[in-house]
Structure formats: C-alpha cells, structure tokens
Coordinates of C-alpha atoms (C1' of nucleotides) in Angstrom, one line a residue:
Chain A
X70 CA -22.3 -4.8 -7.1
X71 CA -19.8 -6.2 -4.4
X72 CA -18.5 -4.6 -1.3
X73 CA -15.5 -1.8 -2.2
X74 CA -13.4 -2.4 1.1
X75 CA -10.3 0.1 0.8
X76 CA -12.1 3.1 -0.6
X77 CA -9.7 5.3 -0.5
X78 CA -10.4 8.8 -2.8
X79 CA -7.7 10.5 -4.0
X80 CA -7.6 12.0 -7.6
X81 CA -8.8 9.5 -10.0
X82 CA -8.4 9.5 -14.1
X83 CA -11.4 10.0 -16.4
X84 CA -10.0 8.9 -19.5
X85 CA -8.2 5.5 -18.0
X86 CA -11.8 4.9 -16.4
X87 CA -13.1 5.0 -19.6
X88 CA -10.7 3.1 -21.4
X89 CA -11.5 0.2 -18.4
X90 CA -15.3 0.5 -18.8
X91 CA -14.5 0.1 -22.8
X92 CA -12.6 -2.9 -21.5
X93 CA -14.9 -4.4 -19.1
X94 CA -17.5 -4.0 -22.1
X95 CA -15.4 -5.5 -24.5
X96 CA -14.5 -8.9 -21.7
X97 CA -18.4 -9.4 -21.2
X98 CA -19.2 -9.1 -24.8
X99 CA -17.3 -9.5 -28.0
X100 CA -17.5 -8.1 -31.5
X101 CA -19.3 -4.8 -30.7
X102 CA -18.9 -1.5 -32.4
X103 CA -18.2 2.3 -31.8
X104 CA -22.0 2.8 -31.5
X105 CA -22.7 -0.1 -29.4
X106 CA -20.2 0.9 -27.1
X107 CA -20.9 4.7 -26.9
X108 CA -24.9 4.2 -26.2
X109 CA -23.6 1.1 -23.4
X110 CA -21.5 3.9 -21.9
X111 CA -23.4 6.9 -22.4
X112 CA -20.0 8.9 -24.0
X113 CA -20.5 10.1 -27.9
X114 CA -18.9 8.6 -30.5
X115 CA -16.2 10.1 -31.0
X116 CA -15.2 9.8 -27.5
X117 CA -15.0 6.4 -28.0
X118 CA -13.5 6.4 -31.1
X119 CA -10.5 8.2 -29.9
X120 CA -10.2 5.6 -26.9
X121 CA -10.9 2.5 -29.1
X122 CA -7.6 4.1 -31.4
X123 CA -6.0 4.1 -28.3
X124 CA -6.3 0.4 -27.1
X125 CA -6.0 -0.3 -30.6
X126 CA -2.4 1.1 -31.1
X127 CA -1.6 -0.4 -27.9
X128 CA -2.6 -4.1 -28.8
X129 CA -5.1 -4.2 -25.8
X130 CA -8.4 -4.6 -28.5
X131 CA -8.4 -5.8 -32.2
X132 CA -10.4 -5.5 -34.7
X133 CA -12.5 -8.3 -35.9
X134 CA -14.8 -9.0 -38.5
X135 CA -16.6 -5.3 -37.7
X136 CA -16.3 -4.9 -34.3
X137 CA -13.4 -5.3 -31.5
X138 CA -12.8 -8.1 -29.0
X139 CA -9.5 -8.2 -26.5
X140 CA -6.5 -9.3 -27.6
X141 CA -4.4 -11.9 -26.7
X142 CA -2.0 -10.1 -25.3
X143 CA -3.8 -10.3 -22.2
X144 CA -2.9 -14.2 -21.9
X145 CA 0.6 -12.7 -22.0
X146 CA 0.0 -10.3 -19.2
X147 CA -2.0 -13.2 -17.2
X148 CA 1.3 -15.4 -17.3
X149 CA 3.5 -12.4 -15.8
X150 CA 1.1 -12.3 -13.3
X151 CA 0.9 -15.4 -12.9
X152 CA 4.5 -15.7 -12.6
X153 CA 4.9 -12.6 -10.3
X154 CA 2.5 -14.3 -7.4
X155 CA 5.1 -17.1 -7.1
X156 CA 5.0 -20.8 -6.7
X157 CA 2.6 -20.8 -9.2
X158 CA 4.1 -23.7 -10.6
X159 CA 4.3 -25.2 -7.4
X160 CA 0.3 -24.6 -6.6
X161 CA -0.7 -25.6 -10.0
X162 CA 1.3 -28.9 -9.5
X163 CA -0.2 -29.8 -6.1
X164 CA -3.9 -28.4 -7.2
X165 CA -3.9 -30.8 -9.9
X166 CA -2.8 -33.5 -8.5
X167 CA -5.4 -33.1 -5.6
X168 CA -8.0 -33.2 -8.4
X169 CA -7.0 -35.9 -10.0
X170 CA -6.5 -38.1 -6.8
X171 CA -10.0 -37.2 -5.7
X172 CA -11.8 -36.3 -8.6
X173 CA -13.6 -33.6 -7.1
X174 CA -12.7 -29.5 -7.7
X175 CA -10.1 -28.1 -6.5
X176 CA -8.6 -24.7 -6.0
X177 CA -6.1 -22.4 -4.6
X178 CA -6.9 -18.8 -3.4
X179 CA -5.7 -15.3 -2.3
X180 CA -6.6 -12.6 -0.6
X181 CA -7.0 -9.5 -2.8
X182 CA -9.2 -6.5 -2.1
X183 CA -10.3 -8.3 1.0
X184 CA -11.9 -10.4 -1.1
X185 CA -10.7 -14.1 -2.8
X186 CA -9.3 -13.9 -6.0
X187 CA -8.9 -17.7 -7.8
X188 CA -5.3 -18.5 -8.8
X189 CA -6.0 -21.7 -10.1
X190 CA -8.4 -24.4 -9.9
X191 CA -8.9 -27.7 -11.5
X192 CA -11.9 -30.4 -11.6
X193 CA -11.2 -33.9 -11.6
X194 CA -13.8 -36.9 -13.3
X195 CA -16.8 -36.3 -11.1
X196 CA -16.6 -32.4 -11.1
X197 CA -19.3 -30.1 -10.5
X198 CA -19.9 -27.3 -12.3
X199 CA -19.4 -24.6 -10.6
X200 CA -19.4 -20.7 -11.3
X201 CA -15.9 -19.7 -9.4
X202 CA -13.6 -19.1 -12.0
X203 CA -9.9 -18.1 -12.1
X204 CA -9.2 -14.4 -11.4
X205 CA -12.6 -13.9 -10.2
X206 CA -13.1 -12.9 -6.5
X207 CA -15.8 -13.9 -4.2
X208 CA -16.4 -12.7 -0.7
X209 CA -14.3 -13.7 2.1
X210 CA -17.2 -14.5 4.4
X211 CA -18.9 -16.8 2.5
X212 CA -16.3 -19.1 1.7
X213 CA -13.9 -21.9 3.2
X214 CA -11.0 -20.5 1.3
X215 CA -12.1 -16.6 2.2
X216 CA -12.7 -17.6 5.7
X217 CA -9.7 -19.7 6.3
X218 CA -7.2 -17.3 4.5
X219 CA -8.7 -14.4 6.6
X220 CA -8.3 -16.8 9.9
X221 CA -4.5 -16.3 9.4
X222 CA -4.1 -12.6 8.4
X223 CA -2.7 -10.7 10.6
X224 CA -5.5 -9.4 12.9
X225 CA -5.2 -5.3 12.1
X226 CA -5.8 -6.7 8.6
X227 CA -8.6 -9.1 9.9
X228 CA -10.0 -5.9 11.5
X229 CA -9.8 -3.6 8.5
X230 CA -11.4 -6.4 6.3
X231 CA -14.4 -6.9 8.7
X232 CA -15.0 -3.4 8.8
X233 CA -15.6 -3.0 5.4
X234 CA -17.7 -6.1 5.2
X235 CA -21.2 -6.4 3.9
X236 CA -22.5 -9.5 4.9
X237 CA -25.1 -10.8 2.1
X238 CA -26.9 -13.8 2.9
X239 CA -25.9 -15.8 0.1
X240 CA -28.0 -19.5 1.8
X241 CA -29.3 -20.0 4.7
X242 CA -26.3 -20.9 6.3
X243 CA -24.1 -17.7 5.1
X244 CA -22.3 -16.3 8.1
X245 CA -24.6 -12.8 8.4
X246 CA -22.6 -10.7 11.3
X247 CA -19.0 -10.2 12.6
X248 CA -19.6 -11.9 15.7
X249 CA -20.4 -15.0 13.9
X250 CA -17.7 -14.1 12.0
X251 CA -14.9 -13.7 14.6
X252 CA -16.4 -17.0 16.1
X253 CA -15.6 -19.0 13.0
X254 CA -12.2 -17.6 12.6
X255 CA -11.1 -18.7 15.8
X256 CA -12.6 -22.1 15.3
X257 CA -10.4 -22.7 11.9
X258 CA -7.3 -21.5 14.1
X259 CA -8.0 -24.3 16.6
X260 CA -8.7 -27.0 14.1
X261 CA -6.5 -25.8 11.2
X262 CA -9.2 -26.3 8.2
X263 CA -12.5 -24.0 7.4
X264 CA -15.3 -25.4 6.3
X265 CA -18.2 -24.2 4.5
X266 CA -21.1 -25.7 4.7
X267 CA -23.7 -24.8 2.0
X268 CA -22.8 -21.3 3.2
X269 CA -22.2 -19.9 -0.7
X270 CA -24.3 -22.3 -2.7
X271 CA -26.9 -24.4 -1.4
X272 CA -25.9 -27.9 -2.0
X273 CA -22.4 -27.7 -2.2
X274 CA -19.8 -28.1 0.7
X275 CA -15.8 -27.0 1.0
X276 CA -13.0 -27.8 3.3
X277 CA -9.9 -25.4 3.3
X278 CA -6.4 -25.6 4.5
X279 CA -4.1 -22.8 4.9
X280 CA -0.8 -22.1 3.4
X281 CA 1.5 -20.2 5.1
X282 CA 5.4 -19.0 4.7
X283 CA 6.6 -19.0 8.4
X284 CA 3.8 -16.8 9.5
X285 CA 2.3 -15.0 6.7
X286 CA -0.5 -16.4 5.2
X287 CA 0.2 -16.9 1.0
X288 CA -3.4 -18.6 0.7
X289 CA -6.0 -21.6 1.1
X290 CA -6.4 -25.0 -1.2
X291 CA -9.7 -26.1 -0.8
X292 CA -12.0 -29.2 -2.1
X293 CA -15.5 -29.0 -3.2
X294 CA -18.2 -31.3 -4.0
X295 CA -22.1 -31.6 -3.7
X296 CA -23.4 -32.5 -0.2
X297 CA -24.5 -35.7 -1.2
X298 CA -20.8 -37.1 -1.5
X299 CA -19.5 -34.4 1.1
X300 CA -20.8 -35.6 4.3
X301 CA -19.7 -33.7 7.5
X302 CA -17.8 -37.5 8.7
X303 CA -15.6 -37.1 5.4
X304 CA -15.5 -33.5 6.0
X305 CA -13.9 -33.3 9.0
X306 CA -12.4 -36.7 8.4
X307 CA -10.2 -37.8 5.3
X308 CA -11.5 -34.6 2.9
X309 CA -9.7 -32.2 6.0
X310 CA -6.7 -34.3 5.5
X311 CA -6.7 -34.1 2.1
X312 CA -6.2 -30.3 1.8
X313 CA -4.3 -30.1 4.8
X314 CA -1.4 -32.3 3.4
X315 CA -1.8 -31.0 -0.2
X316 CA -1.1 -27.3 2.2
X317 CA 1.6 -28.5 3.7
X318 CA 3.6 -29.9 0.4
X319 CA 3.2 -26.5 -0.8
X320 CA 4.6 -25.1 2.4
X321 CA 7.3 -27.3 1.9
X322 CA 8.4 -26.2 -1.5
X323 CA 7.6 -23.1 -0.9
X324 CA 9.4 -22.4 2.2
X325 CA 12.8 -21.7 0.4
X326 CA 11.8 -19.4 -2.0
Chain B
X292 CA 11.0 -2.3 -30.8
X293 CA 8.5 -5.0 -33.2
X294 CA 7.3 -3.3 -36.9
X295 CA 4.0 -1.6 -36.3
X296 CA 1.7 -2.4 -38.9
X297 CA -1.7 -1.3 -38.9
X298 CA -0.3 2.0 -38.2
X299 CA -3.0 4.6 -38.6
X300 CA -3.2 7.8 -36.8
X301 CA -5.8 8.7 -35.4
X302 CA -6.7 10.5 -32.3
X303 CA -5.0 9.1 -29.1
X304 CA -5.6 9.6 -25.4
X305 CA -2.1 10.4 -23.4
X306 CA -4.0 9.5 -20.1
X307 CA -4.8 6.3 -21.3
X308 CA -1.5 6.0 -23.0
X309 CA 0.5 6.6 -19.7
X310 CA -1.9 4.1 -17.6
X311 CA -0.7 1.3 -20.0
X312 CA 2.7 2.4 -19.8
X313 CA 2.3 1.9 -16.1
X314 CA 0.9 -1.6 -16.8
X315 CA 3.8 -2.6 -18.8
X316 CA 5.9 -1.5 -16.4
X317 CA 4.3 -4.0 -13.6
X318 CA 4.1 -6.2 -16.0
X319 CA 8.1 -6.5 -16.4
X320 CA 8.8 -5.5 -12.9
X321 CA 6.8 -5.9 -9.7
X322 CA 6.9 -4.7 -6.8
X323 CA 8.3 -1.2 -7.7
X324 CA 6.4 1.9 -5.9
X325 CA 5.2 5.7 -7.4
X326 CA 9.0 7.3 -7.5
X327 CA 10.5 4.0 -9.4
X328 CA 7.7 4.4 -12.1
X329 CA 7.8 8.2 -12.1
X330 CA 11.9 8.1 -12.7
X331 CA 11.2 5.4 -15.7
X332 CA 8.6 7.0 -17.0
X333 CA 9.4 10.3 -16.8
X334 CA 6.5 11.7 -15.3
X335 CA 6.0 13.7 -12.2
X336 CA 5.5 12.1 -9.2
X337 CA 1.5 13.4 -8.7
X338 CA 0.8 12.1 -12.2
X339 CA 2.0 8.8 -11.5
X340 CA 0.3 8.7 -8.0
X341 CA -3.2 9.3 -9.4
X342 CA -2.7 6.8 -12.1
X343 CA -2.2 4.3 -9.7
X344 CA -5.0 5.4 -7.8
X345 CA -7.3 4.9 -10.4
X346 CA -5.6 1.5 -11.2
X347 CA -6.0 0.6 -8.0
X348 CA -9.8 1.3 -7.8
X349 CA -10.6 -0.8 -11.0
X350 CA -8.6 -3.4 -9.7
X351 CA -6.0 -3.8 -12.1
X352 CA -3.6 -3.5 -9.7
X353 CA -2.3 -4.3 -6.1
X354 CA -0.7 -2.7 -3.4
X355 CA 1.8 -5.4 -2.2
X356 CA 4.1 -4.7 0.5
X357 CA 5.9 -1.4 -0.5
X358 CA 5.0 -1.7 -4.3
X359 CA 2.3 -3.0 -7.0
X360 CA 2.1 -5.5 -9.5
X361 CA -0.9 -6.8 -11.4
X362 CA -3.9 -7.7 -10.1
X363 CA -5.2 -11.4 -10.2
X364 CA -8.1 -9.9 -12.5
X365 CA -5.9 -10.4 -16.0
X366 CA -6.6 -13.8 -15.2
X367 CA -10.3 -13.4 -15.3
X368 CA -10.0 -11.7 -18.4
X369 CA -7.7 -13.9 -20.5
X370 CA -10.0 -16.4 -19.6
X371 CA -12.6 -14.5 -21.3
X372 CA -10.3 -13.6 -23.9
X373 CA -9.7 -17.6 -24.7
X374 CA -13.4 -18.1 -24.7
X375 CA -13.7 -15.5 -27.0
X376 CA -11.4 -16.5 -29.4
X377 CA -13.9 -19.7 -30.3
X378 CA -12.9 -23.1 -29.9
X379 CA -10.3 -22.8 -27.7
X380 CA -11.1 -25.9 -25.9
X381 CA -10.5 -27.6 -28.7
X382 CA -7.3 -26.2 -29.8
X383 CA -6.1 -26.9 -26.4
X384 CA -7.4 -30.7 -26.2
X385 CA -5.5 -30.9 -29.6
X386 CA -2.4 -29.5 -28.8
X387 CA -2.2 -31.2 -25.2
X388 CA -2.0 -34.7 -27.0
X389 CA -0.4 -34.0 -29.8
X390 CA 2.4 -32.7 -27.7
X391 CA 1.9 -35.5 -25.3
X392 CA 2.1 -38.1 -28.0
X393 CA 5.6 -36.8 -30.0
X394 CA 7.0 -35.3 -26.5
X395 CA 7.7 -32.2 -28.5
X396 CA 6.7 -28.4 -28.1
X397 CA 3.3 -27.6 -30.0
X398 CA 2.2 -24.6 -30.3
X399 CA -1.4 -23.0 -32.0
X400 CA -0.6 -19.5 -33.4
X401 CA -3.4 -17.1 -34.8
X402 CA -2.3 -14.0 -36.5
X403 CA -3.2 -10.3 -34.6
X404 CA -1.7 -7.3 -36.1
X405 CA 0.6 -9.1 -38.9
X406 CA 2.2 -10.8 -36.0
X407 CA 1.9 -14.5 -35.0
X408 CA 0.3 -14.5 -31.6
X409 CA 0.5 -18.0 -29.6
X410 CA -3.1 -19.0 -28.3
X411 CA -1.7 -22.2 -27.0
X412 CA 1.3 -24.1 -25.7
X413 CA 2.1 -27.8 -24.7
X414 CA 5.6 -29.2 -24.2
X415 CA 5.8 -32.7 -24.3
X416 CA 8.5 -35.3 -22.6
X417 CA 12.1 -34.2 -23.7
X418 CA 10.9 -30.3 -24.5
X419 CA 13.3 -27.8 -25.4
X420 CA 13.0 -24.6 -23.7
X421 CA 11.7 -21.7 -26.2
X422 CA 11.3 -18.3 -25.6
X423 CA 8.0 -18.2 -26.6
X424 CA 5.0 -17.8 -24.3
X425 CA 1.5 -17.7 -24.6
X426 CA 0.2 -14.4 -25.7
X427 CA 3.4 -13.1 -26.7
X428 CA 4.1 -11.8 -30.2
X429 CA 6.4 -13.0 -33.3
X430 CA 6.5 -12.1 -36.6
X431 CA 5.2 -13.6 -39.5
X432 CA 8.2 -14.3 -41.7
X433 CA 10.6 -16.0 -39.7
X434 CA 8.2 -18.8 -38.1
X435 CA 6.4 -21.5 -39.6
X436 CA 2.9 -20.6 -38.2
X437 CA 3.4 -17.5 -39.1
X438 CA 4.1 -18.3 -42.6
X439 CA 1.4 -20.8 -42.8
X440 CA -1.1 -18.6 -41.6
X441 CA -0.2 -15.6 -43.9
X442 CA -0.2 -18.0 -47.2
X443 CA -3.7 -18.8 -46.4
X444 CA -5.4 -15.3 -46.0
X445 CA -7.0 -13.6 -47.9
X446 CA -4.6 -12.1 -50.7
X447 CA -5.4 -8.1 -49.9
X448 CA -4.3 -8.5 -46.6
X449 CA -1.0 -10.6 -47.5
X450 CA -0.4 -7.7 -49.1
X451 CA -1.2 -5.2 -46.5
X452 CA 0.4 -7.0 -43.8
X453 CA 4.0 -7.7 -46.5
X454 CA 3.9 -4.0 -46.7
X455 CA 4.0 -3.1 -43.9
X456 CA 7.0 -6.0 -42.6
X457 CA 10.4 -5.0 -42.2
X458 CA 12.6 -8.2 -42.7
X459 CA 15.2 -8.3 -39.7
X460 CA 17.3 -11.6 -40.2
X461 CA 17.2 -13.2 -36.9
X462 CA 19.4 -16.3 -38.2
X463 CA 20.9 -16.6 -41.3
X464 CA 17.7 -18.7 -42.8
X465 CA 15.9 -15.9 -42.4
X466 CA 13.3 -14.5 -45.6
X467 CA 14.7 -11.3 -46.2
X468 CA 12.2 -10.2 -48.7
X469 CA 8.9 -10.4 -49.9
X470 CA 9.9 -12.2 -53.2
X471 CA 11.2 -15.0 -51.4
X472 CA 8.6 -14.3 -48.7
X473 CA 6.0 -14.8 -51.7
X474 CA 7.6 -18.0 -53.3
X475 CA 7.4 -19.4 -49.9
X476 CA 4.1 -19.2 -49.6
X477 CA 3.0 -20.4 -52.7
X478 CA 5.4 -23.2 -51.2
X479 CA 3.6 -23.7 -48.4
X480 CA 0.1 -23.6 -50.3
X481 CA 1.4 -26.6 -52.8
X482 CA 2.7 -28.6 -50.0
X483 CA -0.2 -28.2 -47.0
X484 CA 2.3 -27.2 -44.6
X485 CA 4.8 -24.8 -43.5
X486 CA 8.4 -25.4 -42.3
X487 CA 10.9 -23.3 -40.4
X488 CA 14.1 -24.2 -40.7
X489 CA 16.2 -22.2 -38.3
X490 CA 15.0 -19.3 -39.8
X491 CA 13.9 -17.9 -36.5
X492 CA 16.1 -19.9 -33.8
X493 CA 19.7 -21.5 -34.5
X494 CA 19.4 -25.1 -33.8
X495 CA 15.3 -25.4 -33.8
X496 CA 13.2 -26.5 -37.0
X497 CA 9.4 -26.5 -36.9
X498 CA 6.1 -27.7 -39.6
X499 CA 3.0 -26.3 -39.0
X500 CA -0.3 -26.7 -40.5
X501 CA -3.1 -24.5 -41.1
X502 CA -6.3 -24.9 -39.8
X503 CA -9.0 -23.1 -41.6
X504 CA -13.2 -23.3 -41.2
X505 CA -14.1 -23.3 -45.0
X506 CA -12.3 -21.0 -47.0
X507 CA -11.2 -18.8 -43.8
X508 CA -8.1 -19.8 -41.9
X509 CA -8.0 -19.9 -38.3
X510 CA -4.9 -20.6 -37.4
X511 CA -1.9 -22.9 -37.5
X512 CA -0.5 -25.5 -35.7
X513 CA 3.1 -26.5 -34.8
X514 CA 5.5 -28.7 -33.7
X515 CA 9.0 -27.7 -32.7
X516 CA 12.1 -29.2 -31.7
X517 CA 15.7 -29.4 -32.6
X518 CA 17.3 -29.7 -35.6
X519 CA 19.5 -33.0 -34.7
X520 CA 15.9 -34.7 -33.8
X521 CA 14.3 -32.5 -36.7
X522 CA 15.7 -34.1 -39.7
X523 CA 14.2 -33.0 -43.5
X524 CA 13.2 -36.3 -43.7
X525 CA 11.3 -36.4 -40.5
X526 CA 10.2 -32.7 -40.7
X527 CA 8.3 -33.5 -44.8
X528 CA 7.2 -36.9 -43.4
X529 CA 5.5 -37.6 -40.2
X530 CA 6.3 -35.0 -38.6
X531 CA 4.5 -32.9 -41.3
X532 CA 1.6 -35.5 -41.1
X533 CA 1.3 -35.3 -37.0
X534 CA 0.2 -31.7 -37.6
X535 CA -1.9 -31.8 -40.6
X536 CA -3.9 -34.5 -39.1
X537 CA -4.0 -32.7 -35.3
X538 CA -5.0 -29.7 -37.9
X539 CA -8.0 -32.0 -39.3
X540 CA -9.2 -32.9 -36.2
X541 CA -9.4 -29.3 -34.9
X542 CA -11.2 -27.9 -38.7
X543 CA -13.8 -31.3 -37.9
X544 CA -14.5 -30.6 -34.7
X545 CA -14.7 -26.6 -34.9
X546 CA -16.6 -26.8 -38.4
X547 CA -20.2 -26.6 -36.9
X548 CA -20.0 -23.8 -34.1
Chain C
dA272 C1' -33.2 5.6 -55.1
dG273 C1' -34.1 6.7 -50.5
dA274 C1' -33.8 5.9 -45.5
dC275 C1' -31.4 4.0 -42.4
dT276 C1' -27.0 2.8 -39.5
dC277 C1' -22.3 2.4 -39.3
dG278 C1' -17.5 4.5 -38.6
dT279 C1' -14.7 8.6 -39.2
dT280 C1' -13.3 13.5 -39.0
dC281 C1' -13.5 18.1 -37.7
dC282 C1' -13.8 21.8 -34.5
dC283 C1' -14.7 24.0 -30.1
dC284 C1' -14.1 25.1 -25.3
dA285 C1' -14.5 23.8 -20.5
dG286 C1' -12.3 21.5 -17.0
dG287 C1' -9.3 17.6 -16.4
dC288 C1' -4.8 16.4 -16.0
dG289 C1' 0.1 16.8 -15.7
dG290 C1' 3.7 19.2 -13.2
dG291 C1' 5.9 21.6 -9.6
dA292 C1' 6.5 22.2 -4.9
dA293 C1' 5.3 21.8 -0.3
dC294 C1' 4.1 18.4 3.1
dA295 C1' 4.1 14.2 5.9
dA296 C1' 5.8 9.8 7.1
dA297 C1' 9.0 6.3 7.2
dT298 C1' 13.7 4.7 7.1
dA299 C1' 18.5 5.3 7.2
dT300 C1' 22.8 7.4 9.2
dA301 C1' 25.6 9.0 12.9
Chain D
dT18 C1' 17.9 11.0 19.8
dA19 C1' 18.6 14.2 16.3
dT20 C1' 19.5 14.9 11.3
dA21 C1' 19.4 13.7 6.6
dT22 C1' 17.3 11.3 3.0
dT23 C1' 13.8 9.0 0.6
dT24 C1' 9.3 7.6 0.4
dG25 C1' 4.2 8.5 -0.6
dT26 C1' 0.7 12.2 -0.4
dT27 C1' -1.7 16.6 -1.2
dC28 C1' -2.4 21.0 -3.0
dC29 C1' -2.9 24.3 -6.5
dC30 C1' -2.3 26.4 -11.0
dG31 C1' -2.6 26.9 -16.0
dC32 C1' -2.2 24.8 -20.4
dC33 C1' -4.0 21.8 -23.5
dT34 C1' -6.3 17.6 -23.9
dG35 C1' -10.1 15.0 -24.3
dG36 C1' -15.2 14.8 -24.5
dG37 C1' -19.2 16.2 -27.1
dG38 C1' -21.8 17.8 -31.0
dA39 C1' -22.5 17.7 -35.7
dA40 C1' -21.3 17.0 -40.4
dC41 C1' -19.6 13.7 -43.6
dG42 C1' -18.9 9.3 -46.3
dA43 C1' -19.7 4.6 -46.9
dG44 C1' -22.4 0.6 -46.7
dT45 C1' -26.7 -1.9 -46.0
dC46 C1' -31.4 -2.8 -46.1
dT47 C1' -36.1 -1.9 -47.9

DNA sequence: AGACTCGTTCCCCAGGCGGGAACAAATATA
DNA sequence: TATATTTGTTCCCGCCTGGGGAACGAGTCT
C-alpha cells in the first residue's frame, strides 16, 4: 500500500502479527464475528478464537451485541501518547487558535516512518473537508508539512528517507524525482515555509512552517484551503506569516522544556 | 490490580500476551530500550528484541533516540474507536457546553467490562483536577455514572457484573455490598439520576444521568465538582436537572441513527 | 423438523518462539 | 588509548505453544 522505508528483517512474531491484522480488521470494521474474521484473514477458526480470548482478556476488543469492536482503552493509550510526544498541549493550543483566527484547517505534523503522522488538526468556520486525519501518515513528498519537516532533518536522515522513497504522482504537480525533490528542500531552507501547491489533492493548497528546538526539527504547522481562496499572493504573503508566527510561539514555549 | 469480571478461560496466546505487556510498558514509560523491558518483564533479551521488531514493523511503535514509545497510530485508531462507538459527536457537543455553561467537570461514561469507561471529558472554568482520563477505567459502585448506568441495564447482567464486584472502600461513602449496592439502584431508578457523594473521592460529589435509546441505555452523564460548591441541595436540584436535560438532548438527537 | 451458520472445544503435531550465549558496537572509566 | 561495562543484535537449539482440522452445541431461518 505505501512505501515501507526502514525495512529492516530481523525475526518477526506470527501470533502478534495476527493479533494486529485482527486489530486492523476490527479498526476498519466493527461488530464482526469469529467467522467473519477467520475467512477476512484466511486463519481457521479457532485460531482466531484463541487470539480474540486473548485481546479480550486484555481489554484491547469487547464484545458487543455479537460481534467485537475495539475498546476504549485505546483513547487511554492515545492520551499517553499524546502526552509522551510533548507540548501537546502547547500545539493543540496554538493549532486551534490558528483555526479559529483564520477559519481555514489547520494542523501540526511529525515525522514518523519517514512518513507524516497528524498530531493534531483543527478546522475553523469555512473548513474543507478533507481526508487527513489525526494519527494517519501521508507521504513526505507530497506535502507542505512532509516537505518542510524533511527540509530541516538532519541530512543523513534526509538521505535515508529519499532513498526509500517512491514517488507516486498523486496531481499533476506532485514532486516525481529526488532531484526535484532536493531542489524544493533547499528552496524552504531559504525562504523558511513550504508550500504545496495542489501537489496532494488537486484543488487544494498548503503553506508550512517549521518548528524547531535549537536545531532539531519537532515538526511543521501548516494551513490549508481550496485554491480559490488560497492564491499564491496570500500564499506567500500573510498565509506564510500566519504559520510562521503560530511556529514560532510554539518554539517559544517549547524552548524550555 | 482492578476485579476481572468476565473472567472466562479460554485459550490464550503468550506471544500476544507478552507484545501487550510491552505496550503497556511504553505506555507508562517512554523512551526505555530492549534490556530495560527485558529486566521488567523478565524475559530474555532475544525475546524482547523480536517483539519489538515486529512492533516496529506494524507501526505500533517508534524508535526514538535510544528507546521507543508509541507510535502516533493509537491516535488513528481511537479515532476510529470514537466513531465506532456511535454518536460520539454528539456526546462530545453535549458535554463541551454543558461543561462550558456550569464551569464544572463533565464527564460521559459507558460501561465495558463491569467497569465505567470515560468516552468523554470537558472541564469547565474553575475545574478541579481529577484523576480521571479518557479511556481509563473505574468501577461501577463507587461513581455515579457508574451507578447510573448499572441501574439501567438489563437485570441479568446487573447481576452478572454484582457477581463478579469486589467492594474495595475507596472513601468511607463507599457501597460495600450488593444490598446496599441494590437499594441504590432502585434509588437511582425512582429518582432519574445518580449521585456520588464522596464515595469515590474525599471532597468531590457528582449526579449523573442516564442516557438510554429506548429501553437500552447508552450511557451516563456527569457533572463533578467539590463538595463545598456541591451542596445536597444543589446536587437534587439543578444540578441534577443540568444533566438530565444535557442527557435529553443527547437520547433526541441520537434517537434516529 | 431440517438445513443452515454461528461460536466453542478438543486434539494433534510441526515449527515457531523463548532462552541462553556469543558477538558487536557504543559509551564509560582510568 | 586501552580496558571494562553496557548496550543492541544474531545465532542456534529444543520444548511446547499455537495454528489447523473436525466435531459439537446452540441458535436462526426456511
């Protein structure tokens, strides 16, 4: 499905990748049965039994009406993580207030897998819709927020990310080599935003600034909105300064931490 | 550690078993590498080390610096987990400005596992900090949604899930057993709402309210503060009439989905 | 009442997995 | 710089666990 950058082998668990496909089944869709799930998977039965016992007695699944969904304890786990990032607090405050200034969507990323994992991201009165969701990753090419978080990493990183890149034009404007690629970066360095310009979804446009603690980069803020209100004068203009000052009061109260 | 109701046997998978142990360790403590974990779980290194590996390649967790912790994914899937639950949206908007509105903590409990588990949380203006956090687990007896919510299901499974309690007195309100649990309930049915008072915290009272689609219940919702704001009067008056009515609103508006 | 589907249980046996130990790499100590 | 210590990694072995098949029991639908 997407690009697995740090393949590494290594021994690797059968039962615990089956207990995560039961999982994954169960996050996509709820209220589904031993059978159900055995057939989806191609394991028998009991198999499946034993593992849905398992999650079971570990509060991962319940039970409900006949068939399981995930439990809430997962909501749990999302605020540790939440909390273990750090500044969350701080990012949610800033994100929200950005929304709510400008109306538009707004949202803070990280780099994960070499790809962008959402941490948070809120939509002010005129929102678009759009698909990104927290906790979900998207490629790092493709985006303002991959593009300007990978601008900052350090470059053996940069390099090891590219490497294991597959570029997939996602529009016509999606950034399809390394070159192009490397280009861009340095061009976000110089101006201190990325942009993306209908390079993930046709008809939409971001602009990204980068937070950083000293010189490590923690992540990007970035504004989106449809073309139509997102011209490249307001891009480059009063939308750039937008994020960029959201960045930096984040850097601020961050800095100490 | 908590009572263990729905205890049945069963086959279990140790492989599985010792992955979540692994989570639950990130979970309380980031950062820590293969040796730590070994040590506290008393594995063997090599064990540990392919666990992680396989963690790592589903993406559940994170190499970061010279350690792991969760990966931003348990963010994607509580977020499926809330849609799942139904109505969540609602029971958030609900909560938000009921919470805004008093300035109090509110809260929206469903039951998983004979425990209370909180779906939702909003603190208001002058909040006291709880302990209590989203996803986490309390039982039944000692809180107010957790009463509520067991005097309105269905009678077989008050009495499985009574069975199976084991009354620890956390305060010295606390029900300390199932006659007195019982009474309360019928209590609570008579009145339309359930109160804690101090039976779970020293110092904090709370009224919640059930919310049920037709005969079934839902859930409940609370509000929480202390007992010096809290009075009896306040607590059977409009306090008790803030949550049945935020409880109305959330039966109305879930009723046809 | 019969034919279905569901979840559960039992048993078997292959190979997966946990463990120990050796290895490698990084950091600390002197 | 050399030595000692701690880290993560790899290898291999052998027990036993966990996956599969099939039988069973309970509902549910014709």
């Amino acid at each position: 499905m997407s690009p697995q950058p740090n393949k590494r082998p290594g021994r690797t668990i059968r039962s615990v990748q089956i207990a995560f496909n039961i999982i994954d089944l169960l996050q996509e869709e709820a209220g589904i049965g031993v059978t159900r799930i055995a057939d989806e998977l191609g394991h028998s039965k009991s198999t499946v039994h034993s593992h849905l016992r398992t999650l079971e007695e570990r509060r991962v699944i319940v039970r409900e009406g006949d068939g399981y969904r995930l439990g809430l304890r997962f909501l749990d786990v999302a605020s540790h993580v939440r909390d273990q990032i750090g500044n969350f607090d701080i990012v949610q405050k800033e994100v929200d207030s950005l929304a709510e200034e400008t109306g538009e969507i707004v949202q803070f990323g990280v780099e994960e897998y070499g790809m962008v994992s959402y941490l948070h991201k809120a939509q002010g009165e005129h929102a678009v819709e759009t698909l990104s969701r927290v906790g979900t990753q998207q490629p790092m090419y493709s985006t303002s927020l991959g593009k300007t978080i990978l601008a900052y990493l350090p470059p053996e990183r940069i390099e090891e990310i590219a490497a294991a890149m597959e570029y997939e034009p996602k529009t016509a404007n999606t950034i399809t080599g390394p070159e192009e690629l490397f280009e861009e970066l340095e061009t976000i360095r110089e101006q201190g935003y990325g942009i993306d310009d209908e390079e993930n979804i046709n008809g939409l446009r971001c602009v990204s600034a980068p937070v950083k603690n000293d010189e490590t980069i923690l992540g990007a803020i970035s504004i989106t909105g449809p073309s139509s209100r997102f011209t490249e004068d307001r891009l480059h203009g009063e939308l750039a300064d937008y994020v960029r000052s959201a960045a930096n009061v984040i850097e601020l109260n961050t800095k100490f931490s």
